[in-house]
Amino acid sequence: MAVVQKHGKNAISDLSNLKANAQTVFGGTGIQKKRTESNPIYWPRPLARVWTVVLLLGTCLLYCARVAMPICAVSLAEQFKWSKKESGIVLGSFFWGYCFTQVIGGYVSDRVGGEKVLLLSAAAWGSMTAFTPVLAHLCSRPIVSMTLSRFLMGLLQGVHYPSLASLCSQKVTESERGFLMSTVGSGSYLGTLVIGGAGSLILDLYGWESVFYVSGLSAVLWAYCMWKYLLKGEGPVILLESFGNGVAQSKMSKRHWLRLFRQPSVWAVIITHLCTASTFFTLLSWLPTFFKDTFPDSKGWIFNVIPWFVAIPSSLFSGCLSDHLIKQGFDTAQVRKLMQFFSMGVSSVFTLLLCGTTTFPMAIAFVSATMGLTTFSHSGVSVNVQDLAPSCAGSLFGVMNTCGAFTGVIMVYFAGYLIETTNSWASVFALISVVNLLGLGMFLMFAEARRVDIETSKSKYHSIHI
C-alpha cells in the first residue's frame, strides 16, 4: 500500500515514472551514461563538430586581436616616442581589464547562454581593435588613448573563456567535452602563430594600423557569420529578453555559493588552475628573453614558432585521448587527474632540464615538450569545472580565471626579480616547477567529477512512503 503525501495527483505519475526508469538508472554506469548523453539540450554530434570549428576560429581571432599590440609595440613606440616604461604601461593595461569581467561574463553566460555572450563580446572587441588606430591619431596624447583602448580590450575579452566553459557544460556531453575544449583551446596557439607570421608581414608592407584593421574586422565578420548562420539572426534579441525575464537555468543563491565553496573539489580546481595559469604566463613572458640571453645568435622565428606548432597537435591529442578513455569506461575523475599529471607533472621534468641545457637544439626540444604537455590541462582542470558545476560552470570558471590572471601578473614580475637578483635562469625554472607540483598535488588529492552544485542528499520523493 502506497501512502503519498504533499505531492497530490502529480506525485502518482512521478512515482510511476520513477519506478519505470529504476532499472535504467540503476542498471549500470554504461546505461546511465547513455541515457544522460541523449539529453535533448545537448548538441547532436554533427552540430557539435560545426560549433567546435567555429569556436576554434573565434579563439584564434581572439588571440590575433590580443597579440596585435605586442606585434606593433616597437613601431608604436618609435612613432609616438614612447619609453620602455610607457610601452609596458600600454601592454600591461590589457591584463588589468581582463581580470574584472571573468566572473560577470560567466554569470551572464550561465543565465542566457554562452553563445550569445560570445557573439556580443566578439563584435565589441573586434570593433574596438579596428578602431584603435583612429583613437591613437585623434587623441593629443596617444599614450592615454592606447592605454584606455587596451584596458577596454581586456574587459571585453575577459568574458570569452568563462562563456566557453558555460556553453560547453550546457551543450556538450561529458564524454566529448575534452575534445571540444582542447580543440578550441588550441586556437590560442594558432592565433599566436597567425598574427606572428601574417601580422608581421602586414606590418612591414602596410604599417601598424593595418594589423589592427585586419584582425579587428575579421573578428567582426566572424561574429556576424555566427549570428547569421548558427544563431539564425536571433542572438542579441534573445540575450536581452532572457536576461531581463530571468529564464535562466542557473540562479545560484548566496547560500548555494557558500555551500559550493565548502567543497574541497572546488578549491582543488581553483588552486590548480591558478598554478597552471601562473606558470604558463611566466613561460610565455620570459622564454624569448631566456633564448636571447642564453643563445644570443639564435633565430627568433625558431623559438617563437616551433613550440606553438608542437602545442596545437598536443592539445588535440589530449582531448581525443581523454574522451576515448571516458568512453571506454574509465572513471572520469581519474582521467582528469591523468591529463593534469601530464600537464603539470611531466612538463615540470622538461622545465627543470632547461636549467642545465647547453645547446640551442636541446633547449628548443625541452621547451617544445614543456609547452606541448602543458596543453593537456584543457582536458584536465579546464573541463573538470564543468563536471563539478554544469549549472554555474561559467561563473566558477570566471573565478578561476580571475585568480589565475592576478597571480600570473604577480609571478611574471617575481620571475623578473629573481633573474635580476640571482642572475640565473635556473631559479625561475625551479619556481615554475615548484608551483606546478603544488597545484598538481592539490588536484590529485581532492579533485572529483561528481556534481556539487545540486543537493544530492535530498530527493524529490523524500515524502513518499512505500
PDB file of C-alpha atoms in Angstrom, residues 21 90 98 178 182 238 340 371:
ATOM      1  CA  ASN A  21      13.005   4.123 -15.037  1.00  0.00           C
ATOM      2  CA  VAL A  90      50.164  50.166 -22.537  1.00  0.00           C
ATOM      3  CA  TYR A  98      40.995  41.159 -18.327  1.00  0.00           C
ATOM      4  CA  GLY A 178      37.629  17.125 -23.563  1.00  0.00           C
ATOM      5  CA  SER A 182      41.227  21.065 -26.188  1.00  0.00           C
ATOM      6  CA  ILE A 238      17.256  36.509 -27.094  1.00  0.00           C
ATOM      7  CA  GLN A 340      46.647  17.097 -15.299  1.00  0.00           C
ATOM      8  CA  MET A 371      54.547  23.723 -23.895  1.00  0.00           C
TER       9      MET A 371
END
